[in-house]
Amino acid sequence: ANMLLGNSYSEAIINFVYFAINFVAVLLIFHKFLWKNLRVFLDKPLFHLRWAGLGLLMYFAGNILFSVVITLVNPDFANINDMAILEMVQEHFGLMLIGTVLLVPVVEETFYRAMIFRMLFDKHPIAAYGLSMVIFSCIHIAGYIGSVDWLTMVLCFIQYIPAGFALAWTYQRSGSIFASVLIHTCVNLVGMLLMR
């Protein structure tokens, strides 16, 4: 659509529109599931906040550990997805803030944790964790295949593993997708503020 309009819209605007379409689609398709999970979260907010807090600590601890290992492997490593987001943040901070902090967490948690993780968990918990983490990592790097060397792709993939694990673990323990959404929102907010 942007090409038909003469490429008149920036990458940040295109991404925001993409985020918004996904968000609306998720609300329309999964409104009953989301409403039920919101009620569960609000019935025992301190319970869910505790699990979200523990999940957030797990995420940051895992992220620090993985970052140390990645830096040992490649001291000049830079996550290509983070670099692309940084360019869009510099281009249009407000839209990227709304998209990554408010829209993306609901969409990604509904897809990766509620659909993939939850549907597999009762049958095979290890497969549920593994598959949801692998797909979560892949989706963050898939658009860069062929544009960077294989080692950078592998290191970028690995960098998303702690988030995938912590978010799935939090959802499993809390029983509400909104505990995971809260973590995802916090992580993305910190990332946006650091990029500003």
PDB file of C-alpha atoms in Angstrom:
ATOM      1  CA  ALA A   1       0.000   0.000   0.000  1.00  0.00           C
ATOM      2  CA  ASN A   2       2.862   2.350   0.814  1.00  0.00           C
ATOM      3  CA  MET A   3       4.459   1.687  -2.588  1.00  0.00           C
ATOM      4  CA  LEU A   4       1.141   2.463  -4.305  1.00  0.00           C
ATOM      5  CA  LEU A   5       1.102   5.754  -2.411  1.00  0.00           C
ATOM      6  CA  GLY A   6       4.591   6.600  -3.654  1.00  0.00           C
ATOM      7  CA  ASN A   7       6.405   5.454  -0.478  1.00  0.00           C
ATOM      8  CA  SER A   8       5.079   8.520   1.290  1.00  0.00           C
ATOM      9  CA  TYR A   9       4.953   6.937   4.749  1.00  0.00           C
ATOM     10  CA  SER A  10       7.957   6.362   6.970  1.00  0.00           C
ATOM     11  CA  GLU A  11       9.005   3.016   8.443  1.00  0.00           C
ATOM     12  CA  ALA A  12       7.753   4.136  11.882  1.00  0.00           C
ATOM     13  CA  ILE A  13       4.278   4.956  10.546  1.00  0.00           C
ATOM     14  CA  ILE A  14       4.089   1.687   8.608  1.00  0.00           C
ATOM     15  CA  ASN A  15       5.071  -0.257  11.731  1.00  0.00           C
ATOM     16  CA  PHE A  16       2.522   1.586  13.844  1.00  0.00           C
ATOM     17  CA  VAL A  17      -0.242   0.788  11.336  1.00  0.00           C
ATOM     18  CA  TYR A  18       0.885  -2.848  11.374  1.00  0.00           C
ATOM     19  CA  PHE A  19       0.817  -2.878  15.211  1.00  0.00           C
ATOM     20  CA  ALA A  20      -2.625  -1.260  15.245  1.00  0.00           C
ATOM     21  CA  ILE A  21      -4.132  -3.698  12.711  1.00  0.00           C
ATOM     22  CA  ASN A  22      -2.768  -6.656  14.678  1.00  0.00           C
ATOM     23  CA  PHE A  23      -4.088  -5.207  17.935  1.00  0.00           C
ATOM     24  CA  VAL A  24      -7.600  -4.669  16.548  1.00  0.00           C
ATOM     25  CA  ALA A  25      -7.616  -8.159  15.005  1.00  0.00           C
ATOM     26  CA  VAL A  26      -6.561  -9.737  18.317  1.00  0.00           C
ATOM     27  CA  LEU A  27      -9.247  -7.795  20.202  1.00  0.00           C
ATOM     28  CA  LEU A  28     -11.917  -8.868  17.732  1.00  0.00           C
ATOM     29  CA  ILE A  29     -10.885 -12.516  17.551  1.00  0.00           C
ATOM     30  CA  PHE A  30      -9.878 -13.104  21.177  1.00  0.00           C
ATOM     31  CA  HIS A  31     -12.131 -10.642  23.023  1.00  0.00           C
ATOM     32  CA  LYS A  32     -13.755 -13.346  25.185  1.00  0.00           C
ATOM     33  CA  PHE A  33     -10.392 -14.850  26.135  1.00  0.00           C
ATOM     34  CA  LEU A  34      -8.880 -11.426  26.896  1.00  0.00           C
ATOM     35  CA  TRP A  35     -11.892 -10.293  28.919  1.00  0.00           C
ATOM     36  CA  LYS A  36     -11.852 -13.518  30.964  1.00  0.00           C
ATOM     37  CA  ASN A  37      -8.102 -13.148  31.623  1.00  0.00           C
ATOM     38  CA  LEU A  38      -8.508  -9.503  32.591  1.00  0.00           C
ATOM     39  CA  ARG A  39     -11.191 -10.452  35.128  1.00  0.00           C
ATOM     40  CA  VAL A  40      -8.920 -13.185  36.531  1.00  0.00           C
ATOM     41  CA  PHE A  41      -6.106 -10.630  36.841  1.00  0.00           C
ATOM     42  CA  LEU A  42      -8.331  -8.018  38.502  1.00  0.00           C
ATOM     43  CA  ASP A  43      -9.864 -10.543  40.943  1.00  0.00           C
ATOM     44  CA  LYS A  44      -6.445 -11.092  42.568  1.00  0.00           C
ATOM     45  CA  PRO A  45      -4.226  -8.225  41.439  1.00  0.00           C
ATOM     46  CA  LEU A  46      -1.556  -8.692  44.129  1.00  0.00           C
ATOM     47  CA  PHE A  47      -1.229 -12.386  43.295  1.00  0.00           C
ATOM     48  CA  HIS A  48      -0.678 -11.593  39.618  1.00  0.00           C
ATOM     49  CA  LEU A  49       1.589  -8.637  40.324  1.00  0.00           C
ATOM     50  CA  ARG A  50       3.777 -10.922  42.452  1.00  0.00           C
ATOM     51  CA  TRP A  51       4.188 -13.395  39.584  1.00  0.00           C
ATOM     52  CA  ALA A  52       4.762 -10.544  37.145  1.00  0.00           C
ATOM     53  CA  GLY A  53       7.441  -9.115  39.429  1.00  0.00           C
ATOM     54  CA  LEU A  54       9.173 -12.485  39.741  1.00  0.00           C
ATOM     55  CA  GLY A  55       8.957 -12.972  35.981  1.00  0.00           C
ATOM     56  CA  LEU A  56      10.423  -9.529  35.388  1.00  0.00           C
ATOM     57  CA  LEU A  57      13.339 -10.313  37.719  1.00  0.00           C
ATOM     58  CA  MET A  58      13.821 -13.634  35.909  1.00  0.00           C
ATOM     59  CA  TYR A  59      13.826 -11.816  32.572  1.00  0.00           C
ATOM     60  CA  PHE A  60      16.426  -9.241  33.652  1.00  0.00           C
ATOM     61  CA  ALA A  61      18.663 -11.883  35.283  1.00  0.00           C
ATOM     62  CA  GLY A  62      18.485 -14.076  32.171  1.00  0.00           C
ATOM     63  CA  ASN A  63      19.046 -11.116  29.901  1.00  0.00           C
ATOM     64  CA  ILE A  64      22.157 -10.035  31.830  1.00  0.00           C
ATOM     65  CA  LEU A  65      23.540 -13.587  31.801  1.00  0.00           C
ATOM     66  CA  PHE A  66      22.887 -14.101  28.087  1.00  0.00           C
ATOM     67  CA  SER A  67      24.291 -10.638  27.277  1.00  0.00           C
ATOM     68  CA  VAL A  68      27.550 -11.497  29.061  1.00  0.00           C
ATOM     69  CA  VAL A  69      27.854 -14.744  27.077  1.00  0.00           C
ATOM     70  CA  ILE A  70      26.977 -12.993  23.803  1.00  0.00           C
ATOM     71  CA  THR A  71      29.580 -10.289  24.490  1.00  0.00           C
ATOM     72  CA  LEU A  72      32.210 -12.975  25.134  1.00  0.00           C
ATOM     73  CA  VAL A  73      31.379 -14.536  21.759  1.00  0.00           C
ATOM     74  CA  ASN A  74      31.215 -11.210  19.904  1.00  0.00           C
ATOM     75  CA  PRO A  75      32.312  -8.046  21.779  1.00  0.00           C
ATOM     76  CA  ASP A  76      30.932  -5.835  18.962  1.00  0.00           C
ATOM     77  CA  PHE A  77      27.478  -7.457  18.932  1.00  0.00           C
ATOM     78  CA  ALA A  78      24.465  -5.239  18.276  1.00  0.00           C
ATOM     79  CA  ASN A  79      20.949  -6.695  17.996  1.00  0.00           C
ATOM     80  CA  ILE A  80      19.717  -5.913  14.486  1.00  0.00           C
ATOM     81  CA  ASN A  81      16.080  -5.690  15.551  1.00  0.00           C
ATOM     82  CA  ASP A  82      16.988  -3.229  18.307  1.00  0.00           C
ATOM     83  CA  MET A  83      18.934  -1.142  15.792  1.00  0.00           C
ATOM     84  CA  ALA A  84      15.952  -1.028  13.412  1.00  0.00           C
ATOM     85  CA  ILE A  85      13.645  -0.042  16.278  1.00  0.00           C
ATOM     86  CA  LEU A  86      16.122   2.651  17.344  1.00  0.00           C
ATOM     87  CA  GLU A  87      15.934   4.208  13.873  1.00  0.00           C
ATOM     88  CA  MET A  88      12.136   4.237  14.033  1.00  0.00           C
ATOM     89  CA  VAL A  89      12.164   5.659  17.578  1.00  0.00           C
ATOM     90  CA  GLN A  90      14.365   8.520  16.394  1.00  0.00           C
ATOM     91  CA  GLU A  91      12.014   9.018  13.469  1.00  0.00           C
ATOM     92  CA  HIS A  92       8.769   9.043  15.496  1.00  0.00           C
ATOM     93  CA  PHE A  93       9.073   8.389  19.223  1.00  0.00           C
ATOM     94  CA  GLY A  94       5.377   8.842  20.086  1.00  0.00           C
ATOM     95  CA  LEU A  95       4.050   6.293  17.608  1.00  0.00           C
ATOM     96  CA  MET A  96       6.727   3.750  18.478  1.00  0.00           C
ATOM     97  CA  LEU A  97       6.046   4.251  22.189  1.00  0.00           C
ATOM     98  CA  ILE A  98       2.316   3.606  21.766  1.00  0.00           C
ATOM     99  CA  GLY A  99       2.910   0.684  19.419  1.00  0.00           C
ATOM    100  CA  THR A 100       5.582  -1.143  21.387  1.00  0.00           C
ATOM    101  CA  VAL A 101       4.313  -0.408  24.891  1.00  0.00           C
ATOM    102  CA  LEU A 102       0.526  -0.645  24.508  1.00  0.00           C
ATOM    103  CA  LEU A 103      -0.264  -2.624  21.357  1.00  0.00           C
ATOM    104  CA  VAL A 104       2.541  -5.162  20.846  1.00  0.00           C
ATOM    105  CA  PRO A 105       2.440  -6.766  24.326  1.00  0.00           C
ATOM    106  CA  VAL A 106      -1.236  -7.715  24.018  1.00  0.00           C
ATOM    107  CA  VAL A 107      -0.789  -9.086  20.494  1.00  0.00           C
ATOM    108  CA  GLU A 108       2.414 -11.021  21.140  1.00  0.00           C
ATOM    109  CA  GLU A 109       1.331 -12.441  24.488  1.00  0.00           C
ATOM    110  CA  THR A 110      -1.984 -13.582  23.051  1.00  0.00           C
ATOM    111  CA  PHE A 111      -0.232 -15.291  20.165  1.00  0.00           C
ATOM    112  CA  TYR A 112       2.935 -16.747  21.711  1.00  0.00           C
ATOM    113  CA  ARG A 113       1.754 -17.498  25.237  1.00  0.00           C
ATOM    114  CA  ALA A 114      -2.015 -18.019  24.961  1.00  0.00           C
ATOM    115  CA  MET A 115      -2.167 -19.734  21.587  1.00  0.00           C
ATOM    116  CA  ILE A 116       1.133 -21.597  21.232  1.00  0.00           C
ATOM    117  CA  PHE A 117       2.268 -22.113  24.826  1.00  0.00           C
ATOM    118  CA  ARG A 118      -1.089 -22.756  26.497  1.00  0.00           C
ATOM    119  CA  MET A 119      -2.428 -25.052  23.785  1.00  0.00           C
ATOM    120  CA  LEU A 120       0.645 -27.309  24.068  1.00  0.00           C
ATOM    121  CA  PHE A 121       1.295 -27.090  27.796  1.00  0.00           C
ATOM    122  CA  ASP A 122      -1.225 -29.677  29.011  1.00  0.00           C
ATOM    123  CA  LYS A 123       0.033 -32.249  26.497  1.00  0.00           C
ATOM    124  CA  HIS A 124       3.762 -31.568  26.691  1.00  0.00           C
ATOM    125  CA  PRO A 125       5.081 -28.759  28.949  1.00  0.00           C
ATOM    126  CA  ILE A 126       8.670 -28.903  27.681  1.00  0.00           C
ATOM    127  CA  ALA A 127       7.523 -28.689  24.048  1.00  0.00           C
ATOM    128  CA  ALA A 128       5.260 -25.783  24.992  1.00  0.00           C
ATOM    129  CA  TYR A 129       8.151 -23.827  26.477  1.00  0.00           C
ATOM    130  CA  GLY A 130      10.535 -24.759  23.673  1.00  0.00           C
ATOM    131  CA  LEU A 131       8.239 -24.034  20.752  1.00  0.00           C
ATOM    132  CA  SER A 132       6.878 -20.772  22.150  1.00  0.00           C
ATOM    133  CA  MET A 133      10.426 -19.522  22.885  1.00  0.00           C
ATOM    134  CA  VAL A 134      11.763 -20.554  19.466  1.00  0.00           C
ATOM    135  CA  ILE A 135       8.884 -18.949  17.546  1.00  0.00           C
ATOM    136  CA  PHE A 136       9.080 -15.808  19.712  1.00  0.00           C
ATOM    137  CA  SER A 137      12.820 -15.513  18.999  1.00  0.00           C
ATOM    138  CA  CYS A 138      12.414 -16.274  15.285  1.00  0.00           C
ATOM    139  CA  ILE A 139       9.734 -13.662  14.704  1.00  0.00           C
ATOM    140  CA  HIS A 140      12.040 -10.953  16.039  1.00  0.00           C
ATOM    141  CA  ILE A 141      14.823 -11.804  13.587  1.00  0.00           C
ATOM    142  CA  ALA A 142      13.043 -13.318  10.556  1.00  0.00           C
ATOM    143  CA  GLY A 143      12.957 -10.039   8.637  1.00  0.00           C
ATOM    144  CA  TYR A 144      16.738  -9.787   8.722  1.00  0.00           C
ATOM    145  CA  ILE A 145      17.595 -13.176   7.212  1.00  0.00           C
ATOM    146  CA  GLY A 146      20.184 -12.659   4.517  1.00  0.00           C
ATOM    147  CA  SER A 147      21.031  -9.106   5.545  1.00  0.00           C
ATOM    148  CA  VAL A 148      23.555 -10.027   8.258  1.00  0.00           C
ATOM    149  CA  ASP A 149      25.985 -12.877   8.898  1.00  0.00           C
ATOM    150  CA  TRP A 150      24.807 -16.144  10.465  1.00  0.00           C
ATOM    151  CA  LEU A 151      26.605 -15.539  13.800  1.00  0.00           C
ATOM    152  CA  THR A 152      24.767 -12.247  14.315  1.00  0.00           C
ATOM    153  CA  MET A 153      21.456 -13.975  13.508  1.00  0.00           C
ATOM    154  CA  VAL A 154      22.170 -16.760  16.013  1.00  0.00           C
ATOM    155  CA  LEU A 155      23.192 -14.292  18.725  1.00  0.00           C
ATOM    156  CA  CYS A 156      20.070 -12.187  18.110  1.00  0.00           C
ATOM    157  CA  PHE A 157      17.959 -15.347  18.315  1.00  0.00           C
ATOM    158  CA  ILE A 158      19.617 -16.329  21.608  1.00  0.00           C
ATOM    159  CA  GLN A 159      19.085 -12.853  23.054  1.00  0.00           C
ATOM    160  CA  TYR A 160      15.285 -13.312  22.946  1.00  0.00           C
ATOM    161  CA  ILE A 161      15.309 -16.659  24.792  1.00  0.00           C
ATOM    162  CA  PRO A 162      15.222 -15.188  28.356  1.00  0.00           C
ATOM    163  CA  ALA A 163      12.184 -13.079  27.474  1.00  0.00           C
ATOM    164  CA  GLY A 164      10.379 -16.019  25.887  1.00  0.00           C
ATOM    165  CA  PHE A 165      11.020 -18.210  28.920  1.00  0.00           C
ATOM    166  CA  ALA A 166      10.142 -15.582  31.558  1.00  0.00           C
ATOM    167  CA  LEU A 167       6.917 -14.604  29.795  1.00  0.00           C
ATOM    168  CA  ALA A 168       5.755 -18.222  29.395  1.00  0.00           C
ATOM    169  CA  TRP A 169       6.712 -19.051  32.995  1.00  0.00           C
ATOM    170  CA  THR A 170       4.801 -16.031  34.291  1.00  0.00           C
ATOM    171  CA  TYR A 171       1.710 -16.928  32.306  1.00  0.00           C
ATOM    172  CA  GLN A 172       1.874 -20.539  33.533  1.00  0.00           C
ATOM    173  CA  ARG A 173       2.285 -19.519  37.191  1.00  0.00           C
ATOM    174  CA  SER A 174      -0.198 -16.651  37.293  1.00  0.00           C
ATOM    175  CA  GLY A 175      -2.957 -18.089  35.127  1.00  0.00           C
ATOM    176  CA  SER A 176      -3.615 -14.746  33.443  1.00  0.00           C
ATOM    177  CA  ILE A 177      -2.124 -13.524  30.198  1.00  0.00           C
ATOM    178  CA  PHE A 178      -2.157 -10.015  31.656  1.00  0.00           C
ATOM    179  CA  ALA A 179       0.691 -10.847  34.047  1.00  0.00           C
ATOM    180  CA  SER A 180       2.809 -11.590  30.957  1.00  0.00           C
ATOM    181  CA  VAL A 181       1.436  -8.525  29.174  1.00  0.00           C
ATOM    182  CA  LEU A 182       2.523  -6.415  32.153  1.00  0.00           C
ATOM    183  CA  ILE A 183       6.101  -7.756  31.966  1.00  0.00           C
ATOM    184  CA  HIS A 184       6.216  -7.279  28.201  1.00  0.00           C
ATOM    185  CA  THR A 185       4.932  -3.732  28.610  1.00  0.00           C
ATOM    186  CA  CYS A 186       7.566  -2.912  31.253  1.00  0.00           C
ATOM    187  CA  VAL A 187      10.423  -4.369  29.200  1.00  0.00           C
ATOM    188  CA  ASN A 188       9.344  -2.508  26.067  1.00  0.00           C
ATOM    189  CA  LEU A 189       8.851   0.730  28.008  1.00  0.00           C
ATOM    190  CA  VAL A 190      12.357   0.530  29.480  1.00  0.00           C
ATOM    191  CA  GLY A 191      13.714  -0.195  25.996  1.00  0.00           C
ATOM    192  CA  MET A 192      11.891   2.773  24.486  1.00  0.00           C
ATOM    193  CA  LEU A 193      13.053   5.157  27.198  1.00  0.00           C
ATOM    194  CA  LEU A 194      16.652   3.994  26.829  1.00  0.00           C
ATOM    195  CA  MET A 195      16.464   4.545  23.054  1.00  0.00           C
ATOM    196  CA  ARG A 196      15.089   8.063  23.342  1.00  0.00           C
TER     197      ARG A 196
END
